[in-house]
Short mmCIF file of C-alpha atoms in Angstrom, two decimals:
data_model
loop_
_atom_site.label_atom_id
_atom_site.label_comp_id
_atom_site.label_asym_id
_atom_site.label_seq_id
_atom_site.Cartn_x
_atom_site.Cartn_y
_atom_site.Cartn_z
CA MET A 1 -66.53 142.23 -102.68
CA ALA A 2 -67.94 141.84 -99.25
CA ASP A 3 -71.55 141.92 -98.30
CA ALA A 4 -71.03 145.61 -96.82
CA PHE A 5 -70.23 146.61 -100.33
CA ALA A 6 -73.43 145.08 -101.86
CA ALA A 7 -76.20 146.88 -103.29
CA TYR A 8 -79.65 146.76 -101.91
CA PRO A 9 -81.83 146.99 -104.92
CA ASP A 10 -84.91 145.59 -103.04
CA LEU A 11 -84.86 148.70 -100.93
CA ARG A 12 -85.55 151.08 -103.46
CA HIS A 13 -89.24 150.12 -103.12
CA PRO A 14 -89.56 149.04 -99.57
CA PHE A 15 -93.28 149.92 -99.21
CA GLU A 16 -96.35 150.53 -101.30
CA GLU A 17 -96.93 154.09 -101.97
CA ARG A 18 -98.87 155.67 -99.18
CA PRO A 19 -99.60 159.02 -97.92
CA ILE A 20 -97.11 161.10 -95.87
CA HIS A 21 -99.84 162.46 -93.64
CA GLY A 22 -103.47 162.63 -93.08
CA SER A 23 -105.90 164.82 -95.20
CA GLY A 24 -105.49 168.47 -94.73
CA HIS A 25 -102.19 167.99 -92.47
CA THR A 26 -98.79 169.32 -93.09
CA THR A 27 -95.44 167.74 -92.40
CA VAL A 28 -92.29 169.88 -91.20
CA LEU A 29 -88.73 168.30 -91.29
CA TYR A 30 -85.96 169.91 -89.22
CA GLN A 31 -82.94 168.62 -87.71
CA GLY A 32 -83.68 165.05 -88.54
CA LYS A 33 -87.14 165.11 -87.00
CA THR A 34 -90.56 164.88 -88.66
CA ILE A 35 -93.31 167.08 -87.14
CA CYS A 36 -97.01 166.74 -88.04
CA LEU A 37 -99.03 169.74 -88.08
CA THR A 38 -103.07 169.06 -88.09
CA GLU A 39 -103.79 172.73 -88.72
CA THR A 40 -102.11 175.50 -90.67
CA GLY A 41 -103.35 178.82 -92.30
CA THR A 42 -103.86 179.52 -95.97
CA GLY A 43 -102.00 181.49 -98.35
CA ASP A 44 -98.20 181.94 -99.33
CA GLY A 45 -95.78 180.79 -97.08
CA LEU A 46 -96.35 178.11 -94.24
CA LEU A 47 -98.61 179.56 -91.48
CA ILE A 48 -98.56 177.54 -88.38
CA ARG A 49 -100.29 177.75 -85.02
CA PRO A 50 -98.07 179.99 -82.58
CA SER A 51 -98.32 177.05 -80.01
CA ASP A 52 -96.61 174.73 -82.59
CA LEU A 53 -93.38 176.76 -83.08
CA GLN A 54 -91.54 175.36 -80.29
CA GLN A 55 -92.17 171.98 -81.26
CA VAL A 56 -90.99 172.76 -84.84
CA ASN A 57 -87.79 174.64 -84.15
CA GLY A 58 -87.32 175.17 -80.36
CA PHE A 59 -88.13 178.61 -80.70
CA GLU A 60 -90.43 179.86 -77.83
CA LEU A 61 -92.81 183.07 -78.24
CA LYS A 62 -92.01 185.71 -75.34
CA PRO A 63 -93.10 189.15 -75.08
CA GLU A 64 -89.46 190.19 -76.42
CA GLY A 65 -89.93 187.96 -79.56
CA ALA A 66 -89.43 184.44 -80.67
CA CYS A 67 -86.49 183.21 -78.75
CA PHE A 68 -83.90 180.51 -78.54
CA GLU A 69 -81.31 180.54 -76.14
CA ALA A 70 -79.84 183.92 -76.14
CA MET A 71 -81.30 184.59 -79.53
CA CYS A 72 -84.79 186.62 -79.68
CA ILE A 73 -85.97 187.88 -82.97
CA PRO A 74 -88.60 190.42 -82.36
CA LEU A 75 -92.18 189.78 -83.86
CA ASN A 76 -93.80 192.04 -86.38
CA ASP A 77 -97.08 191.68 -88.69
CA GLN A 78 -94.94 189.70 -91.08
CA LEU A 79 -94.12 187.05 -88.41
CA LEU A 80 -97.49 187.03 -86.70
CA VAL A 81 -100.36 187.09 -89.24
CA GLN A 82 -103.97 187.42 -88.53
CA GLN A 83 -106.37 185.32 -90.92
CA ASP A 84 -110.08 185.20 -90.29
CA GLY A 85 -109.82 186.25 -86.67
CA GLN A 86 -106.98 183.54 -86.02
CA GLU A 87 -103.23 184.33 -85.34
CA TRP A 88 -100.62 182.55 -87.28
CA PHE A 89 -96.82 182.29 -87.02
CA ASN A 90 -95.28 182.58 -90.47
CA LEU A 91 -92.69 180.01 -90.53
CA THR A 92 -91.29 180.70 -93.80
CA ALA A 93 -91.07 184.31 -93.36
CA PHE A 94 -89.28 183.67 -90.11
CA ALA A 95 -86.64 181.12 -91.86
CA ASP A 96 -86.16 184.07 -94.57
CA LEU A 97 -85.43 186.40 -91.57
CA LEU A 98 -83.13 184.09 -90.12
CA GLU A 99 -81.58 183.17 -93.77
CA GLN A 100 -82.55 179.54 -93.03
CA PRO A 101 -82.91 177.56 -96.36
CA TYR A 102 -85.79 175.21 -96.93
CA VAL A 103 -87.11 172.96 -99.67
CA ALA A 104 -90.90 172.69 -100.04
CA ASP A 105 -92.98 170.36 -101.78
CA VAL A 106 -96.27 172.48 -101.50
CA ASP A 107 -98.57 169.77 -103.35
CA SER A 108 -97.52 167.30 -100.63
CA ARG A 109 -97.70 169.83 -97.99
CA VAL A 110 -94.27 169.19 -96.77
CA TRP A 111 -91.60 171.77 -95.91
CA SER A 112 -87.95 170.73 -95.04
CA PHE A 113 -85.88 173.17 -93.19
CA ALA A 114 -82.17 173.32 -92.99
CA GLU A 115 -80.09 174.21 -90.14
CA ILE A 116 -80.49 177.93 -89.16
CA PRO A 117 -76.81 179.60 -89.91
CA ALA A 118 -76.61 181.38 -86.91
CA LYS A 119 -76.77 178.13 -84.71
CA ARG A 120 -73.42 176.94 -86.07
CA SER A 121 -71.28 180.32 -85.71
CA ASN A 122 -69.88 178.93 -82.60
CA LEU A 123 -68.60 175.75 -84.61
CA LEU A 124 -67.05 177.57 -87.37
CA ALA A 125 -65.60 180.41 -85.30
CA ASP A 126 -64.19 178.71 -82.01
CA GLY A 127 -64.31 174.84 -82.95
CA LEU A 128 -67.01 174.24 -80.33
CA ALA A 129 -69.03 171.10 -80.95
CA PRO A 130 -72.42 171.86 -82.69
CA ASP A 131 -75.63 170.70 -80.69
CA PHE A 132 -77.26 167.80 -82.29
CA GLU A 133 -79.82 165.44 -81.04
CA VAL A 134 -80.13 161.83 -82.41
CA THR A 135 -81.78 158.65 -81.19
CA ASP A 136 -79.94 155.62 -80.60
CA ARG A 137 -80.91 152.03 -81.31
CA ASN A 138 -82.03 151.58 -77.89
CA GLY A 139 -84.44 154.38 -78.27
CA ASN A 140 -82.43 157.00 -76.09
CA VAL A 141 -82.04 160.36 -77.31
CA VAL A 142 -78.38 161.46 -77.38
CA CYS A 143 -77.52 164.95 -77.62
CA LEU A 144 -74.25 167.08 -77.09
CA ALA A 145 -74.99 167.89 -73.33
CA ASP A 146 -74.85 164.09 -72.74
CA LEU A 147 -71.40 164.28 -73.54
CA LYS A 148 -70.41 167.33 -71.09
CA GLY A 149 -67.35 166.05 -69.01
CA LYS A 150 -66.36 163.16 -71.13
CA LYS A 151 -64.22 162.78 -74.07
CA ALA A 152 -66.11 161.60 -77.21
CA LEU A 153 -65.26 160.11 -80.63
CA ILE A 154 -68.35 160.60 -83.05
CA VAL A 155 -67.88 158.47 -86.10
CA THR A 156 -69.95 158.25 -89.35
CA TRP A 157 -69.94 155.31 -91.39
CA SER A 158 -72.24 153.47 -93.94
CA SER A 159 -72.57 149.93 -95.62
CA TRP A 160 -72.10 151.49 -98.81
CA MET B 1 -66.53 147.55 -87.02
CA PRO B 2 -65.62 144.87 -84.83
CA VAL B 3 -62.48 146.97 -84.26
CA TRP B 4 -64.20 149.88 -82.80
CA GLN B 5 -65.64 147.45 -80.35
CA HIS B 6 -62.16 146.16 -79.41
CA ILE B 7 -60.77 149.85 -79.11
CA TYR B 8 -63.76 150.72 -76.92
CA GLU B 9 -63.34 147.60 -74.54
CA GLU B 10 -59.65 148.20 -74.63
CA LEU B 11 -59.89 151.71 -73.30
CA ASN B 12 -62.53 150.77 -70.81
CA ASP B 13 -62.95 154.37 -69.78
CA PRO B 14 -66.38 155.41 -68.55
CA ASP B 15 -65.65 159.02 -69.29
CA PHE B 16 -65.01 158.18 -72.79
CA VAL B 17 -67.93 157.85 -75.11
CA LEU B 18 -68.06 156.23 -78.71
CA ILE B 19 -70.76 157.27 -80.84
CA SER B 20 -71.05 155.19 -84.34
CA ALA B 21 -73.55 156.79 -86.57
CA ALA B 22 -74.58 154.71 -89.76
CA GLN B 23 -75.87 156.81 -92.70
CA ASP B 24 -77.68 154.10 -94.50
CA THR B 25 -80.89 155.34 -96.28
CA GLY B 26 -81.92 151.53 -95.86
CA GLY B 27 -82.08 152.15 -92.06
CA GLU B 28 -82.20 149.59 -89.32
CA ALA B 29 -83.00 146.93 -91.83
CA VAL B 30 -79.41 147.40 -93.24
CA ALA B 31 -77.29 148.85 -90.56
CA GLY B 32 -78.90 146.95 -87.74
CA PRO B 33 -77.53 143.43 -88.55
CA ILE B 34 -74.03 144.99 -89.43
CA PHE B 35 -73.87 146.64 -85.67
CA ASP B 36 -75.31 143.42 -84.23
CA ALA B 37 -72.57 141.45 -85.68
CA THR B 38 -69.87 143.05 -83.48
CA ASN B 39 -72.05 142.71 -80.19
CA PRO B 40 -71.26 146.65 -79.54
CA THR B 41 -71.67 148.07 -76.36
CA TYR B 42 -70.86 151.63 -77.51
CA ILE B 43 -73.67 153.87 -78.77
CA GLN B 44 -75.10 152.93 -82.10
CA VAL B 45 -77.10 155.23 -84.07
CA VAL B 46 -79.03 154.74 -87.43
CA ASP B 47 -78.64 157.98 -88.97
CA GLU B 48 -80.71 157.98 -91.97
CA ASN B 49 -80.89 161.64 -92.42
CA HIS B 50 -77.22 162.35 -92.11
CA VAL B 51 -77.90 164.53 -88.83
CA ILE B 52 -74.64 164.02 -87.49
CA SER B 53 -72.76 164.53 -90.87
CA SER B 54 -75.00 167.81 -91.41
CA ALA B 55 -74.16 169.11 -87.97
CA PHE B 56 -70.16 168.67 -88.46
CA ASN B 57 -70.16 169.34 -92.15
CA PHE B 58 -69.13 166.06 -92.95
CA VAL B 59 -69.20 165.02 -96.62
CA ASN B 60 -67.99 161.17 -96.89
CA VAL B 61 -67.77 158.31 -94.61
CA PRO B 62 -66.24 157.39 -92.29
CA SER B 63 -65.60 160.86 -90.78
CA ALA B 64 -65.25 161.68 -87.31
CA ALA B 65 -64.76 164.37 -84.72
CA TRP B 66 -63.15 164.39 -81.30
CA ILE B 67 -64.86 166.22 -78.76
CA ASP B 68 -63.21 167.06 -75.38
CA GLU B 69 -64.70 167.23 -71.85
CA GLU B 70 -65.61 170.93 -72.52
CA GLY B 71 -67.41 170.43 -75.69
CA ARG B 72 -64.34 171.52 -77.85
CA ILE B 73 -63.47 170.00 -81.17
CA VAL B 74 -59.86 168.80 -81.12
CA ARG B 75 -59.82 166.72 -84.23
CA ILE B 76 -62.30 166.73 -87.13
CA ASP B 77 -63.32 165.47 -90.54
CA GLU B 78 -60.66 163.17 -91.61
CA SER B 79 -60.95 159.72 -92.95
CA THR B 80 -61.48 157.75 -90.10
CA TYR B 81 -60.81 153.95 -90.12
CA ALA B 82 -59.88 151.90 -87.07
CA THR B 83 -57.73 149.71 -88.83
CA THR B 84 -56.37 148.41 -92.38
CA HIS B 85 -59.25 146.64 -94.20
CA GLN B 86 -58.60 144.41 -97.29
CA PHE B 87 -61.14 142.76 -99.66
CA GLY B 88 -60.07 140.02 -101.72
CA GLU B 89 -56.64 138.86 -102.41
CA GLY B 90 -53.20 139.21 -104.64
CA GLU B 91 -53.85 141.64 -107.53
CA ALA B 92 -57.64 141.87 -106.95
CA ALA B 93 -57.15 142.97 -103.47
CA PHE B 94 -58.88 146.16 -102.44
CA VAL B 95 -57.02 147.75 -99.43
CA PHE B 96 -58.00 150.74 -97.33
CA GLY B 97 -57.92 152.30 -94.01
CA ASN B 98 -54.78 152.43 -91.73
CA ASP B 99 -53.37 151.34 -88.37
CA ILE B 100 -52.36 154.92 -87.27
CA TYR B 101 -55.71 156.48 -86.34
CA ALA B 102 -56.59 153.92 -83.51
CA PRO B 103 -53.32 154.49 -81.25
CA ALA B 104 -53.79 157.98 -81.72
CA LEU B 105 -57.22 158.01 -80.29
CA LYS B 106 -56.19 155.63 -77.59
CA ASP B 107 -53.23 158.28 -76.72
CA TRP B 108 -55.80 161.07 -76.57
CA VAL B 109 -58.34 159.24 -74.43
CA LYS B 110 -55.52 158.37 -71.82
CA ASN B 111 -53.67 161.90 -72.06
CA GLY B 112 -56.38 164.25 -72.91
CA ALA B 113 -55.23 167.56 -73.68
CA ASN B 114 -51.50 166.54 -73.30
CA SER B 115 -51.93 164.29 -76.16
CA GLN B 116 -49.70 165.07 -79.16
CA TYR B 117 -52.81 164.26 -81.38
CA VAL B 118 -54.75 167.00 -79.99
CA GLN B 119 -55.07 170.12 -82.72
CA SER B 120 -55.30 173.60 -81.96
CA THR B 121 -58.47 175.59 -82.26
CA ASP B 122 -56.75 177.41 -85.46
CA LYS B 123 -56.24 173.98 -86.92
CA VAL B 124 -59.46 172.42 -86.07
CA THR B 125 -61.42 175.46 -87.60
CA GLY B 126 -59.33 175.29 -90.42
CA ASN B 127 -60.46 171.86 -91.12
CA ILE B 128 -64.06 172.60 -90.54
CA ARG B 129 -65.80 172.80 -93.96
CA GLN B 130 -67.63 176.20 -94.58
CA PHE B 131 -71.11 175.86 -95.68
CA THR B 132 -73.12 177.95 -98.36
CA ASP B 133 -76.69 178.57 -98.59
CA GLU B 134 -76.88 176.00 -101.38
CA GLN B 135 -75.09 173.36 -99.06
CA LEU B 136 -77.89 174.02 -96.48
CA ARG B 137 -80.70 173.56 -99.02
CA ALA B 138 -79.01 170.38 -100.02
CA ASP B 139 -79.75 169.11 -96.48
CA ALA B 140 -82.97 170.16 -96.59
CA ALA B 141 -83.66 168.59 -99.92
CA PHE B 142 -81.96 165.13 -98.92
CA ARG B 143 -84.25 164.88 -95.92
CA LEU B 144 -87.26 165.63 -97.92
CA ALA B 145 -86.15 163.12 -100.47
CA ASN B 146 -85.91 160.56 -97.74
CA LEU B 147 -89.32 161.36 -96.27
CA PHE B 148 -90.69 160.50 -99.90
CA ARG B 149 -88.71 157.29 -100.25
CA ALA B 150 -89.94 156.08 -96.84
CA HIS B 151 -93.58 156.53 -98.09
CA GLY B 152 -92.83 154.62 -101.25
CA GLN B 153 -92.74 157.86 -103.45
CA GLU B 154 -89.93 156.85 -105.51
CA GLY B 155 -90.23 159.70 -108.16
CA LYS B 156 -90.23 162.66 -105.64
CA ALA B 157 -87.42 160.86 -103.75
CA GLU B 158 -85.35 160.95 -106.60
CA GLN B 159 -86.31 164.45 -107.74
CA TYR B 160 -85.26 165.59 -104.34
CA TRP B 161 -82.16 163.55 -104.14
CA LYS B 162 -80.89 164.92 -107.17
CA LEU B 163 -81.61 168.37 -106.12
CA ALA B 164 -79.35 167.77 -103.06
CA GLN B 165 -76.63 166.37 -105.27
CA SER B 166 -76.74 169.25 -107.53
CA LEU B 167 -76.97 171.83 -104.71
CA ASN B 168 -74.01 170.19 -103.17
CA PRO B 169 -71.64 168.29 -105.24
CA ASP B 170 -68.79 167.92 -102.86
CA SER B 171 -71.06 165.82 -100.84
CA VAL B 172 -70.18 161.97 -101.44
CA ASN B 173 -72.83 161.06 -99.02
CA PHE B 174 -75.55 162.25 -101.13
CA ILE B 175 -74.45 160.49 -104.30
CA ARG B 176 -73.43 157.14 -102.80
CA GLN B 177 -76.40 156.72 -100.54
CA ASP B 178 -78.35 157.05 -103.76
CA MET B 179 -76.26 154.65 -105.65
CA THR B 180 -76.88 151.84 -102.97
CA LEU B 181 -80.39 151.88 -104.15
CA THR B 182 -79.57 151.02 -107.74
CA PRO B 183 -78.91 147.43 -109.10
CA GLU B 184 -75.45 148.50 -109.65
CA GLY B 185 -74.66 149.31 -106.01
CA SER B 186 -72.42 152.09 -104.64
CA GLY B 187 -69.19 150.20 -105.75
CA GLY B 188 -69.76 149.91 -109.51
CA GLU B 189 -68.97 151.72 -112.50
CA SER B 190 -70.84 154.80 -111.51
CA PHE B 191 -68.93 155.13 -108.40
CA PHE B 192 -65.45 154.77 -110.09
CA LYS B 193 -66.67 157.45 -112.71
CA LEU B 194 -67.50 159.79 -109.49
CA VAL B 195 -63.97 158.99 -108.40
CA GLY B 196 -62.80 160.33 -111.64
CA GLU B 197 -64.83 163.15 -111.76
CA PHE B 198 -63.64 164.38 -108.22
CA ALA B 199 -60.13 163.94 -109.28
CA SER B 200 -60.60 165.94 -112.55
CA ARG B 201 -62.18 168.77 -110.16
CA GLY B 202 -59.05 168.65 -108.12
CA LYS B 203 -61.39 167.82 -105.17
CA GLU B 204 -60.83 165.25 -102.64
CA MET B 205 -63.61 162.75 -101.76
CA SER B 206 -62.68 162.83 -97.92
CA ARG B 207 -59.88 164.81 -96.15
CA PRO B 208 -56.83 162.40 -95.81
CA LEU B 209 -55.83 161.40 -92.29
CA ASP B 210 -53.31 164.25 -90.74
CA LEU B 211 -51.25 161.74 -89.04
CA GLU B 212 -47.74 160.64 -89.28
CA GLY B 213 -47.44 156.90 -89.79
#
């Protein structure tokens, strides 16, 4: 077999075990990005600072609700929560409302969110390419908008 | 891999973009040298979290999408080889890939919407895999596992990789990347057992190429 089909058992333990984030911090995963939050609320669900929402999932808080492009989700007291005089955005309640699945390892304070189904409706119905964002090996961010006016072949591969 | 570079150079079209995404959990350490060996000038991505596959609902490698100037997909999700590959000789030879995809790609880059290889919207949407709530959760579980692995927390990595595999048993991507990190590797007995399991379920591990050749 060629090297490309070889195993990489040495990569099974690439590093010494180390913490994912600093003490008291929380990590959110979404669309391949890792976001560290230094402050979250307590209790059930994941309560984040409203000012962190946009960096977490691109939604912006506006008078009409939490908005992403043409989509606006009206806010209510399930989403905006008061706790000890501080306002929090309930990210897990928001995900439930959008039917966005997630998997959490609460002990480690890590929440991993799947894609929001509504964001894929154009792909499934009309064959329009989904938005994506990846960083190339030169550190450049590549997204769907960069391909406008060009033909693109996007191909996946792996050494395995 | 060098074949893609040859195709890209041959086309030499500033309005054609080739994005090659390596889905190695081993990251740059594994995929980087493989890229570098071909001196690529197209866009290279090390996509440990399978962001591309998740966006397009791919379940195996190599898979691809053609996207036109308006952002419309005109071919998607088929076993995508630039050429025929062979490992070994004689009876032990392992041959895979084909020589018909690359000419079709070149035809499309040159002729655009007039290319006979452009598929209709109905055909394309029919080829896009629908997803379930469980499959979306599988993506989330997979990325959680990758984070734990990157921090040396193998027990939790394995827990969430297994969860991803159970939530989306059709994803060869999720199973094989995990096999890669075992002493047996991704091309050993477990892999061939997996092939048998797919066959017994009447499932294809990837959609065959829909081209005459």
